[in-house]
């Protein structure tokens, strides 16, 4: 099975990785059929886990390989990753200002261009927007396989581990979208459909990321750092505030959720990647 997967084109591998993370999001969104509501503390912990996974993945799966590849290319590694990382954050900042959306738990504050879209759709747009970096990260990781100077098998496993880690954090994220939507007088089926749809951008941007870095390998370290910067932007701007706001019994649930997610991703990357 692994040999068959390695025989596929890199963009196809990235597509399958993105489809996997979307599928796990759909599984999480399906919890809306079994739970009428979700504890604020549990929701805070879910956001914390997602944040921890993304922070760990940003370093071990993206920044560290980006530094190594930049050095192999004879570039100033710290400058390359600093530029890519900063551009990733600026990209999400610009998208926040342009794409209409609304964050959960932020007193219905709308961001982006003015629109008359319903609140439920704006909430989904918020999660969709912040799934873009995850798709890019998967695509860039699989695209990097073609530029590796080491073991192709190890590079493939590392990319698969990243997809697995993002999938793990997508499960609670799917539930964190669908269940609150169902509480806003939206039917469970509709809430599920919007919940899973929020991750449909991941396969798309995974393919785009893979094609981009395989066609222009010189930008690979920049792209890895770009994806890391975009993911960290999401963590600080969205996930951590939501985790702390939803943890009604103090912030301990959010903190321990973050630590759990970080440890899980760290183990996956170090032990398997």
CSV table of C-alpha atoms in Angstrom, one decimal:
chain,number,residue,atom,x,y,z
A,1,UNK,CA,0.0,0.0,0.0
A,2,UNK,CA,2.8,2.4,0.9
A,3,UNK,CA,4.7,1.6,-2.2
A,4,UNK,CA,1.6,2.2,-4.3
A,5,UNK,CA,1.1,5.6,-2.6
A,6,UNK,CA,4.7,6.6,-3.3
A,7,UNK,CA,4.3,5.7,-7.0
A,8,UNK,CA,1.6,8.4,-7.4
A,9,UNK,CA,2.4,11.9,-8.6
A,10,UNK,CA,3.2,14.3,-5.7
A,11,UNK,CA,0.1,16.4,-6.4
A,12,UNK,CA,-2.0,13.3,-6.2
A,13,UNK,CA,-0.5,12.4,-2.9
A,14,UNK,CA,-1.2,15.9,-1.7
A,15,UNK,CA,-4.8,15.6,-2.9
A,16,UNK,CA,-5.3,12.4,-1.0
A,17,UNK,CA,-3.7,14.0,2.1
A,18,UNK,CA,-6.2,16.9,1.8
A,19,UNK,CA,-9.1,14.6,1.3
A,20,UNK,CA,-8.1,12.7,4.4
A,21,UNK,CA,-8.1,15.9,6.5
A,22,UNK,CA,-11.5,16.9,5.1
A,23,UNK,CA,-12.9,13.4,5.9
A,24,UNK,CA,-11.7,13.7,9.5
A,25,UNK,CA,-13.4,17.1,9.7
A,26,UNK,CA,-16.6,15.5,8.4
A,27,UNK,CA,-16.3,12.8,11.1
A,28,UNK,CA,-16.0,15.5,13.7
A,29,UNK,CA,-18.9,17.5,12.2
A,30,UNK,CA,-21.0,14.3,12.4
A,31,UNK,CA,-21.0,14.5,16.2
A,32,UNK,CA,-23.9,17.0,15.8
A,33,UNK,CA,-26.1,13.9,15.2
A,34,UNK,CA,-25.2,12.5,18.6
A,35,UNK,CA,-24.9,15.6,20.8
A,36,UNK,CA,-27.3,18.4,21.2
A,37,UNK,CA,-24.8,20.7,22.8
A,38,UNK,CA,-21.2,20.8,23.8
A,39,UNK,CA,-19.7,21.8,27.2
A,40,UNK,CA,-17.9,25.1,27.1
A,41,UNK,CA,-14.9,23.5,28.8
A,42,UNK,CA,-14.8,20.7,26.3
A,43,UNK,CA,-15.0,23.2,23.4
A,44,UNK,CA,-12.2,25.2,25.0
A,45,UNK,CA,-10.1,22.1,25.3
A,46,UNK,CA,-10.8,21.1,21.6
A,47,UNK,CA,-9.6,24.5,20.4
A,48,UNK,CA,-6.6,24.1,22.7
A,49,UNK,CA,-5.7,20.8,21.2
A,50,UNK,CA,-6.1,22.2,17.7
A,51,UNK,CA,-3.8,25.1,18.6
A,52,UNK,CA,-1.1,22.8,20.1
A,53,UNK,CA,-1.1,20.5,17.1
A,54,UNK,CA,-0.7,23.5,14.7
A,55,UNK,CA,2.2,25.1,16.7
A,56,UNK,CA,4.1,21.8,16.9
A,57,UNK,CA,3.5,21.1,13.2
A,58,UNK,CA,4.6,24.6,12.3
A,59,UNK,CA,8.1,24.0,13.7
A,60,UNK,CA,8.8,20.3,13.2
A,61,UNK,CA,7.0,19.8,9.9
A,62,UNK,CA,7.5,23.2,8.2
A,63,UNK,CA,10.1,25.5,9.7
A,64,UNK,CA,12.8,22.9,10.5
A,65,UNK,CA,12.7,21.4,7.0
A,66,UNK,CA,12.5,24.9,5.5
A,67,UNK,CA,15.7,25.9,7.3
A,68,UNK,CA,17.5,22.7,6.2
A,69,UNK,CA,16.5,23.1,2.6
A,70,UNK,CA,17.5,26.8,2.6
A,71,UNK,CA,20.9,25.8,3.8
A,72,UNK,CA,21.2,23.1,1.2
A,73,UNK,CA,20.4,25.7,-1.5
A,74,UNK,CA,23.2,27.9,-0.2
A,75,UNK,CA,20.9,30.6,1.1
A,76,UNK,CA,20.9,32.5,4.4
A,77,UNK,CA,18.5,30.1,6.1
A,78,UNK,CA,17.3,32.4,8.9
A,79,UNK,CA,16.5,35.2,6.4
A,80,UNK,CA,14.6,32.9,4.0
A,81,UNK,CA,12.4,31.4,6.7
A,82,UNK,CA,11.9,34.9,8.3
A,83,UNK,CA,10.6,36.3,5.0
A,84,UNK,CA,8.4,33.3,4.3
A,85,UNK,CA,7.0,33.2,7.8
A,86,UNK,CA,6.2,36.9,7.8
A,87,UNK,CA,4.5,36.7,4.4
A,88,UNK,CA,2.3,33.8,5.6
A,89,UNK,CA,1.0,35.9,8.5
A,90,UNK,CA,0.5,39.0,6.3
A,91,UNK,CA,-1.4,36.9,3.8
A,92,UNK,CA,-3.9,35.8,6.5
A,93,UNK,CA,-4.1,39.3,7.8
A,94,UNK,CA,-5.0,40.6,4.3
A,95,UNK,CA,-7.5,37.8,3.8
A,96,UNK,CA,-9.1,38.7,7.2
A,97,UNK,CA,-9.6,42.2,5.9
A,98,UNK,CA,-11.1,41.2,2.6
A,99,UNK,CA,-13.1,38.0,3.0
A,100,UNK,CA,-16.4,38.5,4.8
A,101,UNK,CA,-16.6,36.3,7.9
A,102,UNK,CA,-17.5,36.3,11.6
A,103,UNK,CA,-15.7,34.6,14.5
A,104,UNK,CA,-17.4,32.3,17.1
A,105,UNK,CA,-17.8,34.0,20.5
A,106,UNK,CA,-16.6,37.5,19.4
A,107,UNK,CA,-19.9,39.2,20.0
A,108,UNK,CA,-21.0,39.0,16.4
A,109,UNK,CA,-18.3,41.2,15.2
A,110,UNK,CA,-18.1,41.0,11.4
A,111,UNK,CA,-14.8,41.3,9.5
A,112,UNK,CA,-13.9,41.7,5.9
A,113,UNK,CA,-15.9,43.6,3.2
A,114,UNK,CA,-19.5,44.6,4.1
A,115,UNK,CA,-22.0,41.9,3.2
A,116,UNK,CA,-25.6,41.0,4.0
A,117,UNK,CA,-24.8,37.2,4.3
A,118,UNK,CA,-26.4,35.4,7.2
A,119,UNK,CA,-24.5,35.0,10.4
A,120,UNK,CA,-24.3,31.2,10.1
A,121,UNK,CA,-22.6,31.5,6.7
A,122,UNK,CA,-20.2,34.1,7.9
A,123,UNK,CA,-19.2,31.8,10.8
A,124,UNK,CA,-18.5,29.0,8.3
A,125,UNK,CA,-16.5,31.4,6.2
A,126,UNK,CA,-14.3,32.1,9.2
A,127,UNK,CA,-13.4,28.4,9.7
A,128,UNK,CA,-13.0,28.0,5.9
A,129,UNK,CA,-10.6,30.9,5.7
A,130,UNK,CA,-8.4,29.4,8.5
A,131,UNK,CA,-8.3,26.0,6.9
A,132,UNK,CA,-6.4,27.4,3.9
A,133,UNK,CA,-3.0,27.3,5.7
A,134,UNK,CA,-3.6,23.7,6.6
A,135,UNK,CA,-4.2,22.7,3.0
A,136,UNK,CA,-1.1,24.7,1.9
A,137,UNK,CA,1.0,23.0,4.6
A,138,UNK,CA,0.0,19.6,3.3
A,139,UNK,CA,0.6,20.4,-0.3
A,140,UNK,CA,4.0,22.0,0.4
A,141,UNK,CA,5.1,19.0,2.5
A,142,UNK,CA,4.3,16.5,-0.2
A,143,UNK,CA,5.8,18.8,-2.8
A,144,UNK,CA,9.0,18.9,-0.8
A,145,UNK,CA,9.5,15.2,-1.4
A,146,UNK,CA,10.6,16.0,-4.9
A,147,UNK,CA,13.4,18.2,-3.6
A,148,UNK,CA,14.7,16.0,-0.8
A,149,UNK,CA,18.3,15.0,-0.9
A,150,UNK,CA,17.7,12.3,1.7
A,151,UNK,CA,15.4,9.3,1.8
A,152,UNK,CA,12.3,9.7,-0.3
A,153,UNK,CA,10.5,7.2,2.0
A,154,UNK,CA,11.3,9.3,5.1
A,155,UNK,CA,10.1,12.5,3.4
A,156,UNK,CA,6.9,10.8,2.3
A,157,UNK,CA,6.3,9.5,5.9
A,158,UNK,CA,7.0,13.0,7.2
A,159,UNK,CA,4.4,14.5,4.9
A,160,UNK,CA,1.9,11.8,5.8
A,161,UNK,CA,2.5,12.5,9.5
A,162,UNK,CA,1.7,16.1,9.0
A,163,UNK,CA,-1.5,15.2,7.2
A,164,UNK,CA,-2.3,12.9,10.1
A,165,UNK,CA,-1.6,15.6,12.7
A,166,UNK,CA,-3.8,18.1,10.9
A,167,UNK,CA,-6.5,15.5,10.6
A,168,UNK,CA,-6.4,14.9,14.4
A,169,UNK,CA,-6.9,18.6,15.1
A,170,UNK,CA,-9.6,18.8,12.4
A,171,UNK,CA,-11.8,16.3,14.2
A,172,UNK,CA,-12.6,18.5,17.2
A,173,UNK,CA,-12.7,21.5,14.9
A,174,UNK,CA,-15.5,19.9,12.8
A,175,UNK,CA,-17.5,19.4,16.0
A,176,UNK,CA,-16.7,22.9,17.1
A,177,UNK,CA,-18.4,24.2,13.9
A,178,UNK,CA,-21.4,21.9,13.5
A,179,UNK,CA,-22.7,21.7,17.0
A,180,UNK,CA,-22.7,25.5,17.7
A,181,UNK,CA,-24.4,26.0,14.3
A,182,UNK,CA,-27.1,23.5,15.3
A,183,UNK,CA,-27.8,25.5,18.4
A,184,UNK,CA,-28.5,28.5,16.3
A,185,UNK,CA,-31.9,27.1,15.1
A,186,UNK,CA,-30.2,25.3,12.2
A,187,UNK,CA,-31.2,21.7,11.4
A,188,UNK,CA,-28.6,19.0,12.3
A,189,UNK,CA,-28.2,17.9,8.6
A,190,UNK,CA,-27.6,21.5,7.5
A,191,UNK,CA,-25.2,22.1,10.4
A,192,UNK,CA,-23.3,18.9,9.4
A,193,UNK,CA,-23.1,20.0,5.8
A,194,UNK,CA,-21.7,23.4,6.7
A,195,UNK,CA,-19.3,21.9,9.2
A,196,UNK,CA,-17.8,19.5,6.7
A,197,UNK,CA,-17.8,22.0,3.9
A,198,UNK,CA,-15.6,24.3,5.9
A,199,UNK,CA,-12.6,21.9,5.2
A,200,UNK,CA,-13.3,21.5,1.5
A,201,UNK,CA,-10.6,24.1,0.7
A,202,UNK,CA,-7.9,21.8,2.2
A,203,UNK,CA,-7.7,19.4,-0.8
A,204,UNK,CA,-7.8,22.3,-3.2
A,205,UNK,CA,-5.0,24.2,-1.6
A,206,UNK,CA,-3.0,21.0,-0.9
A,207,UNK,CA,-2.9,20.5,-4.7
A,208,UNK,CA,-2.1,24.1,-5.4
A,209,UNK,CA,0.7,24.0,-2.8
A,210,UNK,CA,2.2,20.8,-4.2
A,211,UNK,CA,2.1,22.0,-7.8
A,212,UNK,CA,3.6,25.4,-6.9
A,213,UNK,CA,6.7,24.0,-5.1
A,214,UNK,CA,7.3,21.2,-7.5
A,215,UNK,CA,7.3,23.6,-10.5
A,216,UNK,CA,9.6,26.1,-8.7
A,217,UNK,CA,11.8,24.3,-6.2
A,218,UNK,CA,13.7,27.5,-5.4
A,219,UNK,CA,10.7,28.8,-3.5
A,220,UNK,CA,10.3,25.6,-1.4
A,221,UNK,CA,11.9,26.9,1.8
A,222,UNK,CA,9.9,30.1,1.5
A,223,UNK,CA,6.7,28.1,1.0
A,224,UNK,CA,7.3,25.9,4.0
A,225,UNK,CA,7.9,29.0,6.2
A,226,UNK,CA,4.9,30.7,4.6
A,227,UNK,CA,2.6,27.9,5.6
A,228,UNK,CA,4.0,27.9,9.1
A,229,UNK,CA,3.5,31.7,9.4
A,230,UNK,CA,-0.1,31.4,8.2
A,231,UNK,CA,-0.8,28.6,10.7
A,232,UNK,CA,0.7,30.5,13.6
A,233,UNK,CA,-1.4,33.5,12.7
A,234,UNK,CA,-4.5,31.3,12.9
A,235,UNK,CA,-3.4,29.9,16.3
A,236,UNK,CA,-2.8,33.3,17.9
A,237,UNK,CA,-5.7,35.2,16.2
A,238,UNK,CA,-8.4,32.6,16.4
A,239,UNK,CA,-7.7,29.3,18.3
A,240,UNK,CA,-6.1,30.4,21.5
A,241,UNK,CA,-8.6,33.3,22.1
A,242,UNK,CA,-11.5,30.9,21.4
A,243,UNK,CA,-10.0,28.2,23.7
A,244,UNK,CA,-9.7,30.6,26.6
A,245,UNK,CA,-13.0,32.2,26.0
A,246,UNK,CA,-14.9,28.9,26.0
A,247,UNK,CA,-13.1,27.4,29.0
A,248,UNK,CA,-15.6,28.7,31.7
A,249,UNK,CA,-13.8,27.1,34.6
A,250,UNK,CA,-10.7,29.1,34.2
A,251,UNK,CA,-8.2,28.6,31.3
A,252,UNK,CA,-6.8,25.3,32.5
A,253,UNK,CA,-8.9,23.3,30.0
A,254,UNK,CA,-7.5,25.4,27.2
A,255,UNK,CA,-4.0,25.2,28.4
A,256,UNK,CA,-3.9,21.4,29.0
A,257,UNK,CA,-5.7,21.0,25.6
A,258,UNK,CA,-2.9,23.0,24.0
A,259,UNK,CA,-0.2,20.9,25.7
A,260,UNK,CA,-1.9,17.7,24.8
A,261,UNK,CA,-2.1,18.7,21.1
A,262,UNK,CA,1.5,19.9,21.1
A,263,UNK,CA,2.7,16.6,22.6
A,264,UNK,CA,0.7,14.5,20.2
A,265,UNK,CA,2.1,16.3,17.2
A,266,UNK,CA,5.6,16.4,18.6
A,267,UNK,CA,5.6,12.6,19.1
A,268,UNK,CA,4.2,12.0,15.6
A,269,UNK,CA,6.8,14.2,14.0
A,270,UNK,CA,9.8,13.0,16.0
A,271,UNK,CA,9.0,9.3,16.3
A,272,UNK,CA,7.5,8.8,12.9
A,273,UNK,CA,8.6,11.7,10.7
